Amino acid sequence: MNTDLGNHRYCKDNLDLGTEPVPVEPCVSPEFFEREREKIFRRLWLNVGRDEDLPRKGDYIVKDLAVGNASVLVVRGQDGKVRAFHNVCMHRGNRLAWEDKGHCNGMFVCRFHAWAFDQQGNLKHVSDEANFHDLDKATLGLKPLAADVWQGFIFVNLDPSPSETLLEYLGGLAEHLNGYPFENQPRAFKFGVDEQTNWKVLIDAQNEIYHLPYLHKRSFPVFGPRNDHHATRTLAFRRFGRHGVYSVEQEKVERPTALEKVVDILAPTTGKADQMIGWFDFYTVFPNFVIMFLGKSSYLTYNVWPLAVDRSRWEISLYGPAPKNPAERIAMEYRVTRLRDLMQEDGGNHEAIQASLSTGAITHFQFQDEEIQLRHFHKVVREEVLGPNSL
Amino acid sequence: MDTRLPKEFADLERFSAWILPSSSERNRKRVTSPMPELKDFYQAMIGRIDRLMEYFQQFSMEEMPQDTKRLMYLGLSLVEVAHAVERYGQPSIVDGMDPSRFKVLQEPRA
């Protein structure tokens, strides 16, 4: 597959996405944010971690999902199954688990009055039980949440009865990525940054390569094919229902820096796994999860957690084969810190964009054909919040 | 603190301030050091990079002597400094966010 360097390549096959400017309001309106909370984050599947966060039976993580107004306890039970519960004691509502992650040897015991729940959520012990009135322990298990695992990625759903299973939700995206060797590439690094920006502004800033030759001219002077006007062109854009992917072909670095040359021999960035479309594939897993593949044996994920209409937490994880020797460790550090620098270049803009949007100076975004991913993403957001016939 | 390096690389001991086990320490030192200092360290390290990498490939991550581990930390610091020297021409990235806001939540065990 070769990159077509022409213009208007995607709009023709995506007529429903239109070509008109896209409203800013969903990025600045507190009312719209409240509706996103209900219609998106309390209804759809959300990634909260990976299998490797719960390597042993009894391991747990706690995710405080402010946007879903929920604290979620995710635990790998003694049967190996991953379950999720509201992290709330059924007695009087105290927080049950207090650490971000930990290991439960037997029961989760509430520190308030020592009610004890097993790892399947059952209420097993009530202190001073005889003094209660008609207490039916069988009905007072922890409140469960739908949880499922796809290719090692753990998802939960805050809807008491989700309208789709996780696999139905992921649809063609899951089929497309099945078999990718995620398990051979453990998480090596994780970064987190809190920003004064809307979650969609943050994702938008990553969801195209139009900006590469400008904002990232120093960090990644070569990234993807360009036309005669020095404008980037992606290799492909595909939709999987609410989700999408864009892909970029690798461009040869003609003049690598002194260290880049050395690192590239140790840890070649060329080649791609069978499931990859190009050399860089960027999947937006609606609403707030990103999986991106970079060359043959490394990938990254983003979890972008809305905290308020104008505040978000950006969690970045980088995965790859564990280095066998110090030279490979240095090569890994090179790849990771270079991407980190690039993300800090992006981060320099997120808050400025949000501040500008909040002034009302512009009411619409202008998206070109290379930004069709953003057009798709914003359309899905508006459809989920306002209904499919509202646009 | 013991700052000895393997004999072959003993001349690099003058850069012992760059023997830093965590990536946030290395990044902080990079962005707070003056450019001439970064260039001095970069030149000394990059001039011997092929030999350094060859040397490193003899050891596994699990079993490496302490002096080699210190040398690896210098190598990891070189990575930070190389971004400044090779890409930005200044210690920090250009027009970016304050790097100290980027929290390292997980990194390979030192």
Short mmCIF file of C-alpha atoms in Angstrom, two decimals, chain A residues 45-388:
data_model
loop_
_atom_site.label_atom_id
_atom_site.label_comp_id
_atom_site.label_asym_id
_atom_site.label_seq_id
_atom_site.Cartn_x
_atom_site.Cartn_y
_atom_site.Cartn_z
CA TRP A 45 -17.37 0.81 28.00
CA LEU A 46 -14.31 2.46 29.56
CA ASN A 47 -10.78 1.08 29.68
CA VAL A 48 -9.39 1.13 33.21
CA GLY A 49 -6.22 -0.92 32.91
CA ARG A 50 -4.55 -4.04 31.64
CA ASP A 51 -4.31 -7.63 32.79
CA GLU A 52 -0.78 -6.93 33.98
CA ASP A 53 -2.16 -4.48 36.57
CA LEU A 54 -3.71 -7.53 38.25
CA PRO A 55 -1.09 -10.25 37.79
CA ARG A 56 -2.12 -12.36 40.83
CA LYS A 57 -5.39 -13.62 42.18
CA GLY A 58 -6.51 -11.11 44.82
CA ASP A 59 -4.78 -8.15 43.14
CA TYR A 60 -6.96 -5.08 42.79
CA ILE A 61 -6.96 -1.54 41.46
CA VAL A 62 -9.22 1.37 42.37
CA LYS A 63 -10.21 3.87 39.69
CA ASP A 64 -11.92 7.05 40.79
CA LEU A 65 -13.87 8.00 37.70
CA ALA A 66 -14.91 11.54 38.50
CA VAL A 67 -16.64 11.90 35.15
CA GLY A 68 -18.82 8.88 35.90
CA ASN A 69 -19.29 9.95 39.52
CA ALA A 70 -18.03 6.55 40.63
CA SER A 71 -15.18 4.92 42.47
CA VAL A 72 -14.58 1.51 40.93
CA LEU A 73 -12.90 -1.46 42.58
CA VAL A 74 -11.51 -3.93 40.03
CA VAL A 75 -10.30 -7.25 41.43
CA ARG A 76 -9.00 -10.53 40.08
CA GLY A 77 -10.83 -13.14 42.13
CA GLN A 78 -9.53 -16.46 43.35
CA ASP A 79 -11.13 -18.02 40.24
CA GLY A 80 -8.93 -15.78 38.06
CA LYS A 81 -11.89 -13.76 36.80
CA VAL A 82 -11.77 -9.95 36.74
CA ARG A 83 -14.76 -8.30 38.42
CA ALA A 84 -15.68 -4.70 39.12
CA PHE A 85 -17.74 -3.21 41.95
CA HIS A 86 -18.69 0.16 43.26
CA ASN A 87 -16.01 0.82 45.86
CA VAL A 88 -18.65 1.46 48.47
CA CYS A 89 -19.46 -0.45 51.65
CA MET A 90 -23.09 -1.60 51.74
CA HIS A 91 -23.44 -0.75 55.42
CA ARG A 92 -23.27 3.03 55.48
CA GLY A 93 -21.49 3.85 52.28
CA ASN A 94 -17.90 4.30 53.34
CA ARG A 95 -15.13 3.93 50.79
CA LEU A 96 -14.07 0.28 50.92
CA ALA A 97 -10.57 0.10 49.36
CA TRP A 98 -8.36 3.13 49.91
CA GLU A 99 -5.19 2.39 47.94
CA ASP A 100 -4.90 2.93 44.15
CA LYS A 101 -3.77 -0.67 43.89
CA GLY A 102 -3.06 -3.53 46.22
CA HIS A 103 -3.43 -7.17 47.06
CA CYS A 104 -6.33 -8.59 49.02
CA ASN A 105 -5.37 -11.67 51.03
CA GLY A 106 -8.91 -12.73 51.83
CA MET A 107 -11.67 -10.21 52.38
CA PHE A 108 -12.14 -6.54 51.69
CA VAL A 109 -12.83 -5.24 55.19
CA CYS A 110 -14.40 -1.82 55.64
CA ARG A 111 -12.33 0.18 58.08
CA PHE A 112 -15.43 1.88 59.54
CA HIS A 113 -17.25 -1.11 61.16
CA ALA A 114 -15.35 -4.09 59.69
CA TRP A 115 -18.01 -5.42 57.35
CA ALA A 116 -16.17 -7.95 55.18
CA PHE A 117 -16.74 -8.81 51.52
CA ASP A 118 -15.09 -11.63 49.58
CA GLN A 119 -13.42 -11.10 46.20
CA GLN A 120 -16.64 -11.98 44.41
CA GLY A 121 -18.39 -9.17 46.27
CA ASN A 122 -20.39 -11.33 48.68
CA LEU A 123 -20.98 -9.94 52.15
CA LYS A 124 -19.40 -12.59 54.38
CA HIS A 125 -19.15 -11.03 57.79
CA VAL A 126 -21.05 -8.38 59.73
CA SER A 127 -19.64 -7.46 63.11
CA ASP A 128 -22.28 -7.56 65.87
CA GLU A 129 -24.64 -9.10 63.33
CA ALA A 130 -27.11 -10.36 65.97
CA ASN A 131 -27.94 -6.80 66.95
CA PHE A 132 -29.16 -5.84 63.44
CA HIS A 133 -32.79 -6.08 62.35
CA ASP A 134 -33.69 -8.66 59.66
CA LEU A 135 -30.37 -8.21 57.87
CA ASP A 136 -30.23 -10.36 54.72
CA LYS A 137 -26.53 -10.70 53.93
CA ALA A 138 -27.29 -12.44 50.62
CA THR A 139 -28.75 -9.23 49.22
CA LEU A 140 -26.00 -6.95 50.52
CA GLY A 141 -23.08 -7.92 48.32
CA LEU A 142 -21.01 -5.12 46.78
CA LYS A 143 -22.81 -3.45 43.89
CA PRO A 144 -21.37 -5.06 40.78
CA LEU A 145 -20.45 -3.28 37.56
CA ALA A 146 -20.10 -4.87 34.16
CA ALA A 147 -16.45 -5.72 33.54
CA ASP A 148 -14.77 -7.56 30.70
CA VAL A 149 -11.32 -8.10 29.25
CA TRP A 150 -10.37 -7.86 25.58
CA GLN A 151 -6.80 -8.77 24.55
CA GLY A 152 -5.69 -8.04 28.10
CA PHE A 153 -7.40 -4.63 28.24
CA ILE A 154 -9.79 -4.35 31.19
CA PHE A 155 -12.99 -2.40 30.56
CA VAL A 156 -15.84 -1.49 32.90
CA ASN A 157 -19.26 -0.06 32.22
CA LEU A 158 -21.08 2.16 34.73
CA ASP A 159 -24.48 1.42 33.17
CA PRO A 160 -26.33 -1.06 35.44
CA SER A 161 -27.46 -2.89 32.27
CA PRO A 162 -25.18 -2.11 29.33
CA SER A 163 -26.92 -2.24 25.96
CA GLU A 164 -23.92 -3.96 24.34
CA THR A 165 -21.30 -6.48 25.44
CA LEU A 166 -17.71 -5.26 25.27
CA LEU A 167 -17.09 -7.27 22.10
CA GLU A 168 -20.21 -5.88 20.45
CA TYR A 169 -19.09 -2.41 21.49
CA LEU A 170 -15.60 -2.79 20.03
CA GLY A 171 -17.02 -4.49 16.93
CA GLY A 172 -14.76 -4.48 13.87
CA LEU A 173 -11.93 -2.84 15.76
CA ALA A 174 -11.58 -5.91 17.99
CA GLU A 175 -11.68 -8.23 14.98
CA HIS A 176 -9.07 -6.13 13.21
CA LEU A 177 -6.61 -6.21 16.12
CA ASN A 178 -7.17 -9.78 17.24
CA GLY A 179 -3.93 -11.68 17.56
CA TYR A 180 -1.67 -8.68 18.06
CA PRO A 181 1.00 -9.83 20.56
CA PHE A 182 0.11 -7.34 23.31
CA GLU A 183 1.17 -9.87 25.93
CA ASN A 184 4.80 -9.82 24.73
CA GLN A 185 5.05 -6.08 25.29
CA PRO A 186 4.64 -5.22 28.95
CA ARG A 187 4.10 -1.65 30.07
CA ALA A 188 7.50 -0.01 30.56
CA PHE A 189 6.57 3.57 31.37
CA LYS A 190 3.52 5.46 32.51
CA PHE A 191 3.14 9.23 32.68
CA GLY A 192 0.30 11.34 33.98
CA VAL A 193 -0.47 15.01 33.64
CA ASP A 194 -3.45 17.11 34.75
CA GLU A 195 -4.37 19.84 32.30
CA GLN A 196 -6.81 22.73 32.20
CA THR A 197 -8.40 21.53 29.01
CA ASN A 198 -11.46 19.73 27.70
CA TRP A 199 -10.95 16.02 27.07
CA LYS A 200 -11.85 16.34 23.38
CA VAL A 201 -9.41 19.21 22.82
CA LEU A 202 -6.70 16.98 24.25
CA ILE A 203 -7.59 13.99 22.07
CA ASP A 204 -8.01 16.18 18.97
CA ALA A 205 -4.48 17.50 19.39
CA GLN A 206 -3.15 13.95 19.03
CA ASN A 207 -5.62 12.66 16.49
CA GLU A 208 -3.96 13.97 13.30
CA ILE A 209 -0.51 14.45 11.80
CA TYR A 210 -1.26 17.72 9.97
CA HIS A 211 0.56 19.49 12.82
CA LEU A 212 3.72 17.37 12.71
CA PRO A 213 5.81 19.53 10.32
CA TYR A 214 5.05 22.64 12.37
CA LEU A 215 4.65 21.99 16.09
CA HIS A 216 7.02 19.00 16.05
CA LYS A 217 9.55 20.22 13.51
CA ARG A 218 12.35 19.81 16.05
CA SER A 219 11.34 16.57 17.78
CA PHE A 220 10.19 14.64 14.68
CA PRO A 221 11.45 16.43 11.58
CA VAL A 222 10.64 13.31 9.56
CA PHE A 223 7.26 11.65 10.11
CA GLY A 224 5.17 10.25 7.31
CA PRO A 225 5.03 11.08 3.61
CA ARG A 226 4.45 14.67 2.50
CA ASN A 227 3.28 16.20 -0.73
CA ASP A 228 5.01 18.91 -2.76
CA HIS A 229 3.68 21.53 -0.37
CA HIS A 230 5.28 19.82 2.61
CA ALA A 231 1.84 18.77 3.86
CA THR A 232 1.49 15.38 5.54
CA ARG A 233 -0.71 12.65 4.14
CA THR A 234 -1.94 9.66 6.11
CA LEU A 235 -2.00 6.22 4.55
CA ALA A 236 -5.53 5.35 5.61
CA PHE A 237 -8.52 6.36 7.69
CA ARG A 238 -11.04 3.70 8.68
CA ARG A 239 -14.09 3.69 10.88
CA PHE A 240 -15.28 0.91 13.15
CA GLY A 241 -18.64 2.26 14.33
CA ARG A 242 -17.87 4.84 17.00
CA HIS A 243 -14.16 4.05 16.84
CA GLY A 244 -11.62 4.95 14.20
CA VAL A 245 -8.04 4.55 13.08
CA TYR A 246 -5.67 6.57 10.99
CA SER A 247 -2.44 5.16 9.74
CA VAL A 248 0.88 6.56 8.53
CA GLU A 249 3.58 5.03 6.38
CA GLN A 250 7.16 5.18 7.56
CA GLU A 251 9.40 7.71 5.90
CA LYS A 252 13.12 7.00 5.80
CA VAL A 253 15.18 9.27 8.02
CA GLU A 254 17.92 10.41 5.65
CA ARG A 255 19.97 12.31 8.19
CA PRO A 256 19.62 10.66 11.60
CA THR A 257 21.25 12.35 14.56
CA ALA A 258 24.37 10.74 16.04
CA LEU A 259 22.45 9.00 18.81
CA GLU A 260 19.46 8.15 16.64
CA LYS A 261 21.75 6.24 14.29
CA VAL A 262 23.11 4.10 17.11
CA VAL A 263 19.73 3.46 18.70
CA ASP A 264 18.13 2.50 15.43
CA ILE A 265 20.67 -0.26 14.88
CA LEU A 266 19.99 -1.64 18.36
CA ALA A 267 16.22 -1.34 18.24
CA PRO A 268 15.08 -0.97 14.65
CA THR A 269 11.84 0.95 14.28
CA THR A 270 11.10 -0.44 10.84
CA GLY A 271 8.70 -3.25 10.09
CA LYS A 272 5.19 -3.82 11.27
CA ALA A 273 3.09 -6.48 12.91
CA ASP A 274 0.54 -8.40 10.79
CA GLN A 275 -2.38 -6.49 12.29
CA MET A 276 -0.91 -3.10 11.44
CA ILE A 277 -2.06 -1.05 8.46
CA GLY A 278 0.97 1.23 8.23
CA TRP A 279 3.98 1.89 10.41
CA PHE A 280 2.07 4.13 12.80
CA ASP A 281 -1.57 3.23 13.50
CA PHE A 282 -3.58 5.45 15.85
CA TYR A 283 -6.86 4.00 17.13
CA THR A 284 -9.39 6.10 19.00
CA VAL A 285 -11.43 3.68 21.07
CA PHE A 286 -14.47 5.77 21.90
CA PRO A 287 -14.80 7.65 24.09
CA ASN A 288 -11.47 8.31 25.81
CA PHE A 289 -9.04 5.49 25.05
CA VAL A 290 -6.30 5.50 22.41
CA ILE A 291 -4.12 2.61 21.29
CA MET A 292 -1.30 3.49 18.93
CA PHE A 293 1.20 1.21 17.32
CA LEU A 294 4.63 2.47 16.44
CA GLY A 295 6.76 0.11 14.36
CA LYS A 296 6.97 -3.57 14.88
CA SER A 297 7.29 -4.01 18.59
CA SER A 298 6.03 -1.13 20.61
CA TYR A 299 2.72 0.50 21.31
CA LEU A 300 1.28 3.26 23.46
CA THR A 301 -2.03 3.94 25.10
CA TYR A 302 -3.74 7.12 26.27
CA ASN A 303 -6.56 7.30 28.78
CA VAL A 304 -7.97 10.81 28.82
CA TRP A 305 -10.16 11.28 31.89
CA PRO A 306 -12.43 14.31 32.02
CA LEU A 307 -12.42 15.99 35.43
CA ALA A 308 -14.58 18.97 34.46
CA VAL A 309 -15.56 20.66 31.22
CA ASP A 310 -12.16 22.38 31.19
CA ARG A 311 -10.00 19.91 33.12
CA SER A 312 -8.63 16.50 32.13
CA ARG A 313 -6.12 13.92 33.23
CA TRP A 314 -3.93 12.50 30.49
CA GLU A 315 -2.50 9.06 31.28
CA ILE A 316 0.15 7.82 28.87
CA SER A 317 1.52 4.28 28.88
CA LEU A 318 4.35 2.95 26.71
CA TYR A 319 4.78 -0.74 26.09
CA GLY A 320 7.52 -2.82 24.54
CA PRO A 321 9.65 -5.93 24.97
CA ALA A 322 11.65 -5.84 28.20
CA PRO A 323 15.25 -4.80 27.45
CA LYS A 324 17.72 -7.68 27.70
CA ASN A 325 20.82 -5.59 28.36
CA PRO A 326 21.78 -1.99 29.24
CA ALA A 327 22.20 -1.08 25.58
CA GLU A 328 18.59 -2.04 24.83
CA ARG A 329 17.50 -0.22 27.98
CA ILE A 330 19.13 2.95 26.64
CA ALA A 331 17.45 2.45 23.27
CA MET A 332 14.10 2.17 25.05
CA GLU A 333 14.80 5.35 27.04
CA TYR A 334 15.58 7.14 23.80
CA ARG A 335 12.28 6.15 22.20
CA VAL A 336 10.25 6.94 25.32
CA THR A 337 11.80 10.31 26.17
CA ARG A 338 11.63 11.47 22.58
CA LEU A 339 7.90 10.76 22.54
CA ARG A 340 7.55 12.38 25.97
CA ASP A 341 9.20 15.55 24.66
CA LEU A 342 6.81 15.51 21.70
CA MET A 343 3.82 15.15 24.05
CA GLN A 344 5.08 18.05 26.14
CA GLU A 345 5.17 20.10 22.94
CA ASP A 346 1.52 19.12 22.44
CA GLY A 347 0.75 19.87 26.08
CA GLY A 348 2.04 23.40 25.62
CA ASN A 349 -0.97 24.03 23.36
CA HIS A 350 -3.86 22.19 25.03
CA GLU A 351 -4.45 24.74 27.76
CA ALA A 352 -4.00 27.73 25.46
CA ILE A 353 -6.59 26.29 23.07
CA GLN A 354 -9.05 25.78 25.92
CA ALA A 355 -8.50 29.28 27.25
CA SER A 356 -9.04 30.71 23.75
CA LEU A 357 -12.15 28.65 23.09
CA SER A 358 -13.66 29.81 26.37
CA THR A 359 -13.43 33.43 25.22
CA GLY A 360 -15.98 32.67 22.50
CA ALA A 361 -13.72 34.21 19.87
CA ILE A 362 -14.38 31.29 17.56
CA THR A 363 -17.57 29.28 17.42
CA HIS A 364 -16.48 26.57 14.98
CA PHE A 365 -13.45 24.46 14.16
CA GLN A 366 -12.29 24.33 10.54
CA PHE A 367 -11.26 20.75 9.71
CA GLN A 368 -9.46 19.83 6.50
CA ASP A 369 -9.55 16.40 4.86
CA GLU A 370 -6.49 15.24 6.86
CA GLU A 371 -8.47 16.02 10.01
CA ILE A 372 -11.38 13.77 9.11
CA GLN A 373 -10.64 11.71 12.23
CA LEU A 374 -11.62 14.73 14.35
CA ARG A 375 -14.75 15.27 12.30
CA HIS A 376 -15.72 11.64 12.93
CA PHE A 377 -14.92 11.83 16.66
CA HIS A 378 -16.93 15.04 17.16
CA LYS A 379 -19.86 13.63 15.22
CA VAL A 380 -19.96 10.52 17.42
CA VAL A 381 -19.84 12.70 20.54
CA ARG A 382 -22.72 14.87 19.32
CA GLU A 383 -24.76 11.83 18.27
CA GLU A 384 -24.31 10.14 21.64
CA VAL A 385 -25.23 13.28 23.54
CA LEU A 386 -27.92 14.81 21.34
CA GLY A 387 -29.28 11.69 19.63
CA PRO A 388 -28.65 10.31 16.13
#
